[in-house]
PDB file of C-alpha atoms in Angstrom:
ATOM      1  CA  MET A   1      -4.396 -50.718 -65.610  1.00 49.00           C
ATOM      2  CA  SER A   2      -0.681 -50.273 -65.359  1.00 50.00           C
ATOM      3  CA  GLN A   3       0.701 -48.633 -62.280  1.00 54.00           C
ATOM      4  CA  PRO A   4       2.893 -45.589 -62.824  1.00 53.00           C
ATOM      5  CA  SER A   5       6.555 -46.376 -62.548  1.00 51.00           C
ATOM      6  CA  SER A   6       8.234 -44.847 -59.520  1.00 53.00           C
ATOM      7  CA  ARG A   7      10.709 -42.200 -60.408  1.00 62.00           C
ATOM      8  CA  ARG A   8      14.132 -42.687 -59.026  1.00 64.00           C
ATOM      9  CA  LYS A   9      15.520 -39.653 -57.270  1.00 64.00           C
ATOM     10  CA  PRO A  10      18.844 -38.447 -58.620  1.00 65.00           C
ATOM     11  CA  PRO A  11      21.749 -39.164 -56.291  1.00 63.00           C
ATOM     12  CA  ARG A  12      22.834 -36.332 -54.035  1.00 65.00           C
ATOM     13  CA  VAL A  13      26.404 -35.297 -53.384  1.00 63.00           C
ATOM     14  CA  GLY A  14      27.494 -37.264 -50.356  1.00 62.00           C
ATOM     15  CA  ASP A  15      25.069 -40.212 -50.717  1.00 67.00           C
ATOM     16  CA  ASN A  16      28.012 -42.492 -51.276  1.00 73.00           C
ATOM     17  CA  PRO A  17      29.041 -43.812 -47.806  1.00 78.00           C
ATOM     18  CA  PHE A  18      32.750 -43.704 -48.643  1.00 79.00           C
ATOM     19  CA  PHE A  19      32.566 -40.118 -49.863  1.00 80.00           C
ATOM     20  CA  ARG A  20      30.512 -39.052 -46.829  1.00 81.00           C
ATOM     21  CA  ARG A  21      32.958 -40.607 -44.351  1.00 85.00           C
ATOM     22  CA  ALA A  22      35.942 -39.195 -46.204  1.00 86.00           C
ATOM     23  CA  LEU A  23      34.424 -35.705 -46.225  1.00 86.00           C
ATOM     24  CA  ILE A  24      33.627 -35.846 -42.494  1.00 88.00           C
ATOM     25  CA  GLY A  25      37.124 -37.141 -41.777  1.00 90.00           C
ATOM     26  CA  ILE A  26      38.739 -34.286 -43.739  1.00 92.00           C
ATOM     27  CA  VAL A  27      36.658 -31.704 -41.850  1.00 89.00           C
ATOM     28  CA  LEU A  28      37.558 -33.258 -38.485  1.00 90.00           C
ATOM     29  CA  VAL A  29      41.268 -33.375 -39.312  1.00 92.00           C
ATOM     30  CA  ILE A  30      41.355 -29.766 -40.530  1.00 91.00           C
ATOM     31  CA  GLY A  31      39.335 -28.624 -37.512  1.00 85.00           C
ATOM     32  CA  ALA A  32      41.672 -30.456 -35.146  1.00 87.00           C
ATOM     33  CA  LEU A  33      44.766 -28.931 -36.773  1.00 88.00           C
ATOM     34  CA  LEU A  34      43.431 -25.396 -37.047  1.00 86.00           C
ATOM     35  CA  VAL A  35      41.357 -25.108 -33.841  1.00 83.00           C
ATOM     36  CA  LEU A  36      42.057 -27.785 -31.247  1.00 86.00           C
ATOM     37  CA  ALA A  37      45.835 -28.029 -31.722  1.00 89.00           C
ATOM     38  CA  PRO A  38      46.510 -24.307 -31.022  1.00 87.00           C
ATOM     39  CA  LEU A  39      44.275 -24.402 -27.926  1.00 85.00           C
ATOM     40  CA  ILE A  40      46.094 -27.468 -26.595  1.00 89.00           C
ATOM     41  CA  VAL A  41      49.500 -25.882 -27.272  1.00 89.00           C
ATOM     42  CA  ILE A  42      48.448 -22.700 -25.453  1.00 88.00           C
ATOM     43  CA  GLY A  43      47.417 -24.695 -22.378  1.00 88.00           C
ATOM     44  CA  VAL A  44      50.531 -26.851 -22.352  1.00 89.00           C
ATOM     45  CA  GLU A  45      52.973 -23.979 -22.899  1.00 88.00           C
ATOM     46  CA  ALA A  46      51.196 -21.752 -20.370  1.00 87.00           C
ATOM     47  CA  LEU A  47      51.828 -24.357 -17.639  1.00 88.00           C
ATOM     48  CA  SER A  48      55.233 -25.467 -18.942  1.00 85.00           C
ATOM     49  CA  GLN A  49      57.062 -23.756 -16.048  1.00 86.00           C
ATOM     50  CA  GLY A  50      54.603 -24.836 -13.391  1.00 85.00           C
ATOM     51  CA  TRP A  51      51.504 -23.468 -11.754  1.00 89.00           C
ATOM     52  CA  LYS A  52      53.413 -20.950  -9.632  1.00 88.00           C
ATOM     53  CA  ALA A  53      55.044 -19.360 -12.683  1.00 86.00           C
ATOM     54  CA  TYR A  54      51.644 -19.214 -14.375  1.00 89.00           C
ATOM     55  CA  VAL A  55      50.041 -17.432 -11.420  1.00 90.00           C
ATOM     56  CA  ALA A  56      53.056 -15.116 -11.084  1.00 89.00           C
ATOM     57  CA  THR A  57      52.707 -14.076 -14.717  1.00 87.00           C
ATOM     58  CA  LEU A  58      49.020 -13.259 -14.293  1.00 88.00           C
ATOM     59  CA  ASN A  59      49.754 -11.342 -11.079  1.00 91.00           C
ATOM     60  CA  HIS A  60      52.424  -9.189 -12.741  1.00 90.00           C
ATOM     61  CA  PRO A  61      51.401  -5.489 -12.674  1.00 92.00           C
ATOM     62  CA  ASP A  62      51.680  -5.146 -16.464  1.00 92.00           C
ATOM     63  CA  THR A  63      49.508  -8.211 -17.027  1.00 91.00           C
ATOM     64  CA  ARG A  64      46.913  -7.049 -14.520  1.00 93.00           C
ATOM     65  CA  HIS A  65      46.813  -3.612 -16.139  1.00 94.00           C
ATOM     66  CA  ALA A  66      46.427  -5.156 -19.607  1.00 93.00           C
ATOM     67  CA  ILE A  67      43.523  -7.291 -18.387  1.00 92.00           C
ATOM     68  CA  LEU A  68      41.911  -4.306 -16.668  1.00 94.00           C
ATOM     69  CA  LEU A  69      42.274  -2.111 -19.748  1.00 94.00           C
ATOM     70  CA  THR A  70      40.776  -4.835 -21.940  1.00 94.00           C
ATOM     71  CA  VAL A  71      37.790  -5.217 -19.601  1.00 93.00           C
ATOM     72  CA  ILE A  72      37.239  -1.449 -19.387  1.00 95.00           C
ATOM     73  CA  THR A  73      37.348  -1.176 -23.183  1.00 95.00           C
ATOM     74  CA  ALA A  74      34.755  -3.939 -23.504  1.00 94.00           C
ATOM     75  CA  LEU A  75      32.525  -2.373 -20.852  1.00 94.00           C
ATOM     76  CA  ILE A  76      32.462   0.878 -22.839  1.00 95.00           C
ATOM     77  CA  ALA A  77      32.503  -0.335 -26.448  1.00 95.00           C
ATOM     78  CA  VAL A  78      30.035  -3.230 -26.225  1.00 94.00           C
ATOM     79  CA  PRO A  79      27.081  -1.285 -24.732  1.00 95.00           C
ATOM     80  CA  ILE A  80      27.564   1.577 -27.209  1.00 96.00           C
ATOM     81  CA  ASN A  81      27.687  -0.805 -30.158  1.00 95.00           C
ATOM     82  CA  THR A  82      24.664  -2.643 -28.784  1.00 95.00           C
ATOM     83  CA  ILE A  83      22.657   0.584 -28.732  1.00 95.00           C
ATOM     84  CA  PHE A  84      23.933   1.451 -32.214  1.00 94.00           C
ATOM     85  CA  GLY A  85      23.032  -2.003 -33.543  1.00 94.00           C
ATOM     86  CA  ILE A  86      19.505  -1.866 -32.117  1.00 93.00           C
ATOM     87  CA  ALA A  87      18.938   1.644 -33.457  1.00 92.00           C
ATOM     88  CA  ALA A  88      20.304   0.759 -36.900  1.00 92.00           C
ATOM     89  CA  ALA A  89      18.265  -2.444 -37.132  1.00 92.00           C
ATOM     90  CA  TRP A  90      15.124  -0.656 -35.959  1.00 89.00           C
ATOM     91  CA  ALA A  91      15.550   2.152 -38.501  1.00 89.00           C
ATOM     92  CA  ILE A  92      16.290  -0.190 -41.412  1.00 90.00           C
ATOM     93  CA  THR A  93      13.533  -2.741 -40.759  1.00 89.00           C
ATOM     94  CA  LYS A  94      10.712  -0.572 -39.410  1.00 85.00           C
ATOM     95  CA  PHE A  95      10.949   2.551 -41.584  1.00 84.00           C
ATOM     96  CA  ASP A  96      11.221   3.402 -45.264  1.00 84.00           C
ATOM     97  CA  PHE A  97      13.492   6.328 -46.042  1.00 85.00           C
ATOM     98  CA  ARG A  98      15.974   7.557 -48.603  1.00 87.00           C
ATOM     99  CA  GLY A  99      19.473   6.326 -47.952  1.00 84.00           C
ATOM    100  CA  LYS A 100      18.495   2.967 -46.417  1.00 87.00           C
ATOM    101  CA  ARG A 101      20.845   1.074 -48.731  1.00 89.00           C
ATOM    102  CA  LEU A 102      23.600   3.561 -47.975  1.00 90.00           C
ATOM    103  CA  LEU A 103      23.118   2.941 -44.245  1.00 89.00           C
ATOM    104  CA  LEU A 104      23.443  -0.805 -44.837  1.00 89.00           C
ATOM    105  CA  VAL A 105      26.673  -0.220 -46.734  1.00 89.00           C
ATOM    106  CA  VAL A 106      28.032   1.985 -43.937  1.00 90.00           C
ATOM    107  CA  ILE A 107      27.281  -0.724 -41.373  1.00 91.00           C
ATOM    108  CA  GLU A 108      29.213  -3.261 -43.471  1.00 90.00           C
ATOM    109  CA  ILE A 109      32.304  -1.069 -43.936  1.00 90.00           C
ATOM    110  CA  PRO A 110      34.226  -2.382 -40.865  1.00 91.00           C
ATOM    111  CA  PHE A 111      34.040  -5.896 -42.343  1.00 88.00           C
ATOM    112  CA  SER A 112      35.589  -4.672 -45.595  1.00 88.00           C
ATOM    113  CA  VAL A 113      38.334  -2.457 -44.180  1.00 89.00           C
ATOM    114  CA  SER A 114      41.441  -3.913 -42.573  1.00 89.00           C
ATOM    115  CA  PRO A 115      41.729  -2.980 -38.860  1.00 91.00           C
ATOM    116  CA  ILE A 116      45.274  -1.730 -39.546  1.00 92.00           C
ATOM    117  CA  VAL A 117      43.927   0.648 -42.191  1.00 92.00           C
ATOM    118  CA  ALA A 118      41.274   1.854 -39.760  1.00 91.00           C
ATOM    119  CA  GLY A 119      43.934   2.523 -37.130  1.00 91.00           C
ATOM    120  CA  VAL A 120      46.040   4.516 -39.569  1.00 92.00           C
ATOM    121  CA  ALA A 121      42.940   6.479 -40.634  1.00 92.00           C
ATOM    122  CA  TYR A 122      42.326   7.466 -37.016  1.00 92.00           C
ATOM    123  CA  LEU A 123      45.889   8.774 -36.862  1.00 91.00           C
ATOM    124  CA  PHE A 124      45.056  11.170 -39.698  1.00 91.00           C
ATOM    125  CA  VAL A 125      41.869  12.245 -37.955  1.00 91.00           C
ATOM    126  CA  TYR A 126      42.847  12.564 -34.280  1.00 90.00           C
ATOM    127  CA  GLY A 127      46.659  12.674 -34.457  1.00 85.00           C
ATOM    128  CA  LEU A 128      48.668  15.836 -33.882  1.00 83.00           C
ATOM    129  CA  GLN A 129      49.034  16.271 -37.649  1.00 84.00           C
ATOM    130  CA  GLY A 130      45.502  15.064 -38.329  1.00 84.00           C
ATOM    131  CA  LEU A 131      42.238  16.795 -39.098  1.00 87.00           C
ATOM    132  CA  PHE A 132      41.214  17.492 -35.488  1.00 89.00           C
ATOM    133  CA  GLY A 133      44.661  17.119 -33.943  1.00 85.00           C
ATOM    134  CA  PRO A 134      45.496  20.823 -33.458  1.00 88.00           C
ATOM    135  CA  LEU A 135      42.059  21.568 -31.981  1.00 89.00           C
ATOM    136  CA  LEU A 136      42.259  18.632 -29.550  1.00 88.00           C
ATOM    137  CA  ASP A 137      45.803  19.607 -28.571  1.00 85.00           C
ATOM    138  CA  ALA A 138      44.729  23.188 -27.906  1.00 86.00           C
ATOM    139  CA  TYR A 139      42.141  21.981 -25.379  1.00 88.00           C
ATOM    140  CA  GLU A 140      44.516  19.268 -24.047  1.00 85.00           C
ATOM    141  CA  ILE A 141      42.146  16.479 -25.078  1.00 88.00           C
ATOM    142  CA  LYS A 142      44.016  13.244 -25.681  1.00 89.00           C
ATOM    143  CA  ILE A 143      42.383  10.697 -27.976  1.00 90.00           C
ATOM    144  CA  LEU A 144      45.226   8.671 -29.421  1.00 90.00           C
ATOM    145  CA  PHE A 145      47.672   6.718 -27.256  1.00 90.00           C
ATOM    146  CA  ALA A 146      45.062   6.722 -24.503  1.00 90.00           C
ATOM    147  CA  LEU A 147      41.848   4.948 -23.537  1.00 93.00           C
ATOM    148  CA  PRO A 148      39.528   6.979 -25.853  1.00 93.00           C
ATOM    149  CA  GLY A 149      41.503   5.953 -28.934  1.00 92.00           C
ATOM    150  CA  ILE A 150      41.467   2.291 -27.903  1.00 94.00           C
ATOM    151  CA  VAL A 151      37.705   2.410 -27.341  1.00 95.00           C
ATOM    152  CA  ILE A 152      37.046   4.171 -30.667  1.00 94.00           C
ATOM    153  CA  ALA A 153      39.167   1.666 -32.614  1.00 93.00           C
ATOM    154  CA  SER A 154      37.451  -1.257 -30.861  1.00 94.00           C
ATOM    155  CA  MET A 155      34.027   0.229 -31.565  1.00 94.00           C
ATOM    156  CA  PHE A 156      34.869   0.571 -35.269  1.00 94.00           C
ATOM    157  CA  VAL A 157      35.835  -3.064 -35.820  1.00 93.00           C
ATOM    158  CA  THR A 158      32.859  -4.404 -33.832  1.00 94.00           C
ATOM    159  CA  ALA A 159      30.135  -1.983 -34.943  1.00 92.00           C
ATOM    160  CA  PRO A 160      28.346  -4.389 -37.363  1.00 93.00           C
ATOM    161  CA  PHE A 161      28.014  -7.434 -35.078  1.00 93.00           C
ATOM    162  CA  VAL A 162      24.758  -6.612 -33.276  1.00 93.00           C
ATOM    163  CA  ALA A 163      23.106  -4.995 -36.292  1.00 93.00           C
ATOM    164  CA  ARG A 164      23.918  -7.952 -38.566  1.00 91.00           C
ATOM    165  CA  GLU A 165      22.233 -10.353 -36.166  1.00 90.00           C
ATOM    166  CA  LEU A 166      19.123  -8.241 -35.689  1.00 93.00           C
ATOM    167  CA  ILE A 167      18.391  -6.988 -39.204  1.00 92.00           C
ATOM    168  CA  PRO A 168      17.589 -10.355 -40.900  1.00 91.00           C
ATOM    169  CA  LEU A 169      15.416 -11.498 -37.990  1.00 90.00           C
ATOM    170  CA  MET A 170      13.504  -8.224 -37.720  1.00 90.00           C
ATOM    171  CA  GLN A 171      12.962  -8.186 -41.491  1.00 88.00           C
ATOM    172  CA  ALA A 172      11.536 -11.712 -41.333  1.00 88.00           C
ATOM    173  CA  GLN A 173       9.211 -10.780 -38.463  1.00 85.00           C
ATOM    174  CA  GLY A 174       7.851  -7.764 -40.310  1.00 84.00           C
ATOM    175  CA  ARG A 175       5.980  -4.839 -38.791  1.00 83.00           C
ATOM    176  CA  ASP A 176       2.575  -6.394 -38.060  1.00 83.00           C
ATOM    177  CA  LEU A 177       3.047  -6.849 -34.310  1.00 84.00           C
ATOM    178  CA  GLU A 178       4.356  -3.334 -33.753  1.00 82.00           C
ATOM    179  CA  GLU A 179       1.578  -1.817 -35.862  1.00 82.00           C
ATOM    180  CA  ALA A 180      -1.036  -3.820 -33.958  1.00 86.00           C
ATOM    181  CA  ALA A 181       0.353  -2.714 -30.596  1.00 84.00           C
ATOM    182  CA  THR A 182       0.458   0.922 -31.726  1.00 84.00           C
ATOM    183  CA  SER A 183      -3.098   0.777 -33.013  1.00 84.00           C
ATOM    184  CA  LEU A 184      -4.208  -0.519 -29.592  1.00 83.00           C
ATOM    185  CA  GLY A 185      -2.735   2.508 -27.850  1.00 81.00           C
ATOM    186  CA  ALA A 186       0.815   1.481 -26.951  1.00 81.00           C
ATOM    187  CA  SER A 187       3.493   4.144 -27.106  1.00 81.00           C
ATOM    188  CA  GLY A 188       6.647   3.688 -29.148  1.00 77.00           C
ATOM    189  CA  TRP A 189       8.799   2.760 -26.149  1.00 84.00           C
ATOM    190  CA  ARG A 190       6.101   0.448 -24.773  1.00 86.00           C
ATOM    191  CA  THR A 191       5.883  -1.285 -28.129  1.00 85.00           C
ATOM    192  CA  PHE A 192       9.644  -1.696 -28.283  1.00 85.00           C
ATOM    193  CA  PHE A 193      10.095  -3.149 -24.789  1.00 86.00           C
ATOM    194  CA  SER A 194       6.933  -5.280 -24.793  1.00 86.00           C
ATOM    195  CA  VAL A 195       6.788  -6.512 -28.394  1.00 86.00           C
ATOM    196  CA  THR A 196       9.980  -6.006 -30.386  1.00 86.00           C
ATOM    197  CA  LEU A 197      12.649  -6.714 -27.782  1.00 87.00           C
ATOM    198  CA  PRO A 198      11.199 -10.038 -26.501  1.00 87.00           C
ATOM    199  CA  ASN A 199      11.049 -11.355 -30.073  1.00 88.00           C
ATOM    200  CA  VAL A 200      14.686 -10.507 -30.884  1.00 89.00           C
ATOM    201  CA  LYS A 201      16.349 -11.037 -27.500  1.00 88.00           C
ATOM    202  CA  TRP A 202      18.241 -14.199 -28.466  1.00 88.00           C
ATOM    203  CA  ALA A 203      19.655 -12.653 -31.634  1.00 88.00           C
ATOM    204  CA  LEU A 204      20.553  -9.560 -29.607  1.00 91.00           C
ATOM    205  CA  LEU A 205      22.405 -11.597 -26.978  1.00 89.00           C
ATOM    206  CA  TYR A 206      24.155 -13.544 -29.722  1.00 88.00           C
ATOM    207  CA  GLY A 207      25.405 -10.338 -31.328  1.00 91.00           C
ATOM    208  CA  VAL A 208      26.526  -8.950 -27.949  1.00 92.00           C
ATOM    209  CA  VAL A 209      28.533 -12.115 -27.208  1.00 90.00           C
ATOM    210  CA  LEU A 210      30.312 -11.943 -30.566  1.00 90.00           C
ATOM    211  CA  CYS A 211      30.919  -8.217 -30.165  1.00 93.00           C
ATOM    212  CA  ASN A 212      32.444  -8.695 -26.713  1.00 92.00           C
ATOM    213  CA  ALA A 213      34.728 -11.496 -27.884  1.00 90.00           C
ATOM    214  CA  ARG A 214      35.997  -9.407 -30.803  1.00 92.00           C
ATOM    215  CA  VAL A 215      36.607  -6.346 -28.607  1.00 93.00           C
ATOM    216  CA  MET A 216      38.714  -8.357 -26.167  1.00 91.00           C
ATOM    217  CA  GLY A 217      40.698  -9.988 -28.941  1.00 90.00           C
ATOM    218  CA  GLU A 218      41.187  -6.990 -31.241  1.00 91.00           C
ATOM    219  CA  PHE A 219      44.823  -6.361 -32.144  1.00 92.00           C
ATOM    220  CA  GLY A 220      45.289  -4.553 -35.461  1.00 89.00           C
ATOM    221  CA  ALA A 221      43.503  -1.227 -35.019  1.00 91.00           C
ATOM    222  CA  VAL A 222      44.322  -1.013 -31.306  1.00 92.00           C
ATOM    223  CA  SER A 223      48.030  -1.591 -31.951  1.00 91.00           C
ATOM    224  CA  ILE A 224      48.102   1.558 -34.114  1.00 92.00           C
ATOM    225  CA  VAL A 225      46.147   3.952 -31.904  1.00 92.00           C
ATOM    226  CA  SER A 226      47.437   2.790 -28.505  1.00 90.00           C
ATOM    227  CA  GLY A 227      51.143   3.401 -28.982  1.00 85.00           C
ATOM    228  CA  ASN A 228      52.025   0.073 -27.288  1.00 83.00           C
ATOM    229  CA  ILE A 229      53.033   1.753 -24.029  1.00 83.00           C
ATOM    230  CA  ARG A 230      53.807  -1.029 -21.569  1.00 84.00           C
ATOM    231  CA  GLY A 231      51.692  -0.860 -18.456  1.00 83.00           C
ATOM    232  CA  GLN A 232      49.662   2.084 -19.778  1.00 88.00           C
ATOM    233  CA  THR A 233      47.984   1.518 -23.159  1.00 90.00           C
ATOM    234  CA  ASN A 234      48.581  -2.170 -23.779  1.00 91.00           C
ATOM    235  CA  THR A 235      45.493  -4.316 -23.981  1.00 93.00           C
ATOM    236  CA  LEU A 236      45.844  -8.059 -23.425  1.00 92.00           C
ATOM    237  CA  PRO A 237      46.568  -8.975 -27.095  1.00 93.00           C
ATOM    238  CA  LEU A 238      49.259  -6.267 -27.287  1.00 93.00           C
ATOM    239  CA  HIS A 239      50.720  -7.415 -23.970  1.00 92.00           C
ATOM    240  CA  ILE A 240      50.982 -10.960 -25.322  1.00 92.00           C
ATOM    241  CA  GLU A 241      52.949  -9.696 -28.317  1.00 91.00           C
ATOM    242  CA  LEU A 242      55.356  -7.743 -26.101  1.00 91.00           C
ATOM    243  CA  LEU A 243      55.989 -10.768 -23.895  1.00 90.00           C
ATOM    244  CA  TYR A 244      56.660 -12.927 -26.933  1.00 88.00           C
ATOM    245  CA  HIS A 245      59.106 -10.392 -28.410  1.00 89.00           C
ATOM    246  CA  ASP A 246      60.856 -10.258 -25.029  1.00 87.00           C
ATOM    247  CA  TYR A 247      61.436 -14.033 -25.296  1.00 86.00           C
ATOM    248  CA  GLN A 248      59.032 -14.689 -22.421  1.00 87.00           C
ATOM    249  CA  ALA A 249      57.191 -17.441 -24.224  1.00 86.00           C
ATOM    250  CA  ALA A 250      55.696 -19.000 -21.093  1.00 85.00           C
ATOM    251  CA  GLY A 251      54.376 -15.613 -19.972  1.00 87.00           C
ATOM    252  CA  ALA A 252      52.944 -14.921 -23.428  1.00 90.00           C
ATOM    253  CA  PHE A 253      51.147 -18.256 -23.470  1.00 91.00           C
ATOM    254  CA  ALA A 254      49.919 -17.721 -19.901  1.00 90.00           C
ATOM    255  CA  SER A 255      48.355 -14.409 -20.926  1.00 90.00           C
ATOM    256  CA  ALA A 256      47.042 -15.951 -24.132  1.00 91.00           C
ATOM    257  CA  SER A 257      45.298 -18.640 -22.099  1.00 90.00           C
ATOM    258  CA  ILE A 258      42.916 -15.962 -20.786  1.00 90.00           C
ATOM    259  CA  LEU A 259      41.815 -15.101 -24.313  1.00 89.00           C
ATOM    260  CA  ALA A 260      41.579 -18.825 -25.098  1.00 88.00           C
ATOM    261  CA  VAL A 261      39.239 -19.336 -22.135  1.00 88.00           C
ATOM    262  CA  ILE A 262      37.146 -16.375 -23.311  1.00 87.00           C
ATOM    263  CA  ALA A 263      37.000 -17.950 -26.777  1.00 83.00           C
ATOM    264  CA  VAL A 264      35.824 -21.291 -25.369  1.00 84.00           C
ATOM    265  CA  PHE A 265      33.107 -19.639 -23.284  1.00 86.00           C
ATOM    266  CA  THR A 266      32.101 -17.577 -26.328  1.00 84.00           C
ATOM    267  CA  ILE A 267      31.644 -20.759 -28.369  1.00 82.00           C
ATOM    268  CA  ILE A 268      29.575 -22.343 -25.586  1.00 86.00           C
ATOM    269  CA  ALA A 269      27.417 -19.232 -25.284  1.00 83.00           C
ATOM    270  CA  LYS A 270      27.095 -19.065 -29.081  1.00 80.00           C
ATOM    271  CA  VAL A 271      25.816 -22.647 -29.308  1.00 82.00           C
ATOM    272  CA  ALA A 272      23.416 -22.154 -26.393  1.00 82.00           C
ATOM    273  CA  LEU A 273      21.992 -18.958 -27.861  1.00 77.00           C
ATOM    274  CA  GLU A 274      21.649 -20.540 -31.301  1.00 75.00           C
ATOM    275  CA  ARG A 275      19.612 -23.372 -29.784  1.00 78.00           C
ATOM    276  CA  GLN A 276      17.444 -20.958 -27.832  1.00 72.00           C
ATOM    277  CA  GLY A 277      16.945 -18.797 -30.898  1.00 63.00           C
ATOM    278  CA  ALA A 278      16.077 -21.832 -33.032  1.00 56.00           C
ATOM    279  CA  GLY A 279      13.491 -22.881 -30.466  1.00 54.00           C
ATOM    280  CA  ARG A 280      11.983 -19.390 -30.431  1.00 52.00           C
ATOM    281  CA  ARG A 281      11.844 -19.198 -34.224  1.00 51.00           C
ATOM    282  CA  ALA A 282      10.113 -22.565 -34.370  1.00 49.00           C
ATOM    283  CA  LYS A 283       7.131 -20.954 -32.597  1.00 52.00           C
ATOM    284  CA  PRO A 284       5.136 -18.110 -34.151  1.00 49.00           C
ATOM    285  CA  ALA A 285       6.044 -14.721 -32.739  1.00 46.00           C
ATOM    286  CA  THR A 286       3.243 -13.342 -30.614  1.00 47.00           C
ATOM    287  CA  ALA A 287       2.801 -10.005 -28.977  1.00 45.00           C
ATOM    288  CA  PRO A 288       2.429 -10.316 -25.199  1.00 46.00           C
ATOM    289  CA  ILE A 289      -0.697  -8.853 -23.628  1.00 43.00           C
ATOM    290  CA  THR A 290       0.382  -5.854 -21.609  1.00 45.00           C
ATOM    291  CA  PRO A 291      -1.600  -3.716 -19.209  1.00 43.00           C
ATOM    292  CA  GLY A 292      -3.330  -0.863 -21.000  1.00 44.00           C
ATOM    293  CA  ILE A 293      -3.480  -2.710 -24.333  1.00 42.00           C
ATOM    294  CA  ARG A 294      -6.620  -4.703 -25.107  1.00 40.00           C
ATOM    295  CA  PRO A 295      -6.132  -7.840 -27.148  1.00 39.00           C
TER     296      PRO A 295
END
């Protein structure tokens, strides 16, 4: 009896050792030129005039105000977008309703629209000649060229981050756990905090980290609605541009080093959260036993 001949698997792209090494080498070279080289230049140029000059730049009142304004913007915009992302993901994945696809499209709009275009659009909405401009001026409510405008522009460009992380995961998990908890007597809020939130917490944290990094680094939309008033409405990215245009290259790089450090910590947090999330997804999602709910 003849034995069946073993079928030879077709070669995959990259099986050739030379091709694989060449491909990895190209990726490493491009990554070094596009990512590592700018970070190294920022660090070197920031300290080019010595440590004292670096500290003096960061202690300058305009720099301190830019950092403070950036932090305040993040403290307002990130929590609001987090709540929006959770609510949007919950509505899309747990309910069936007319307009669900439209809601998904609306969430994706900030990724399709240039931040500059969004900033200009806000001028036509909240500016003196805009749609609500005369009404806001009559009540002496200032949106543009002030903190509210900066927060609104930052919220627009970062609105999809949390929702985009939660929606695929919550769709994959389905509704079985929530329906089981509800059938056992849990209220809606109890179900959310005891069942849904623990199963999506890593994706939620991942989206929050990305949202925060984008808020602190946003330039385009904020540059339009802030007015670039030195020491008043300049966030850190706008302050860096002003320093560079004033031929204060060392000061610009010193301020940019803060955003570079935030970027590095964001990458570290991103990798850590991805590993945690991968470990959680490797185990089947289970609903914790909570008081008042019988298993």
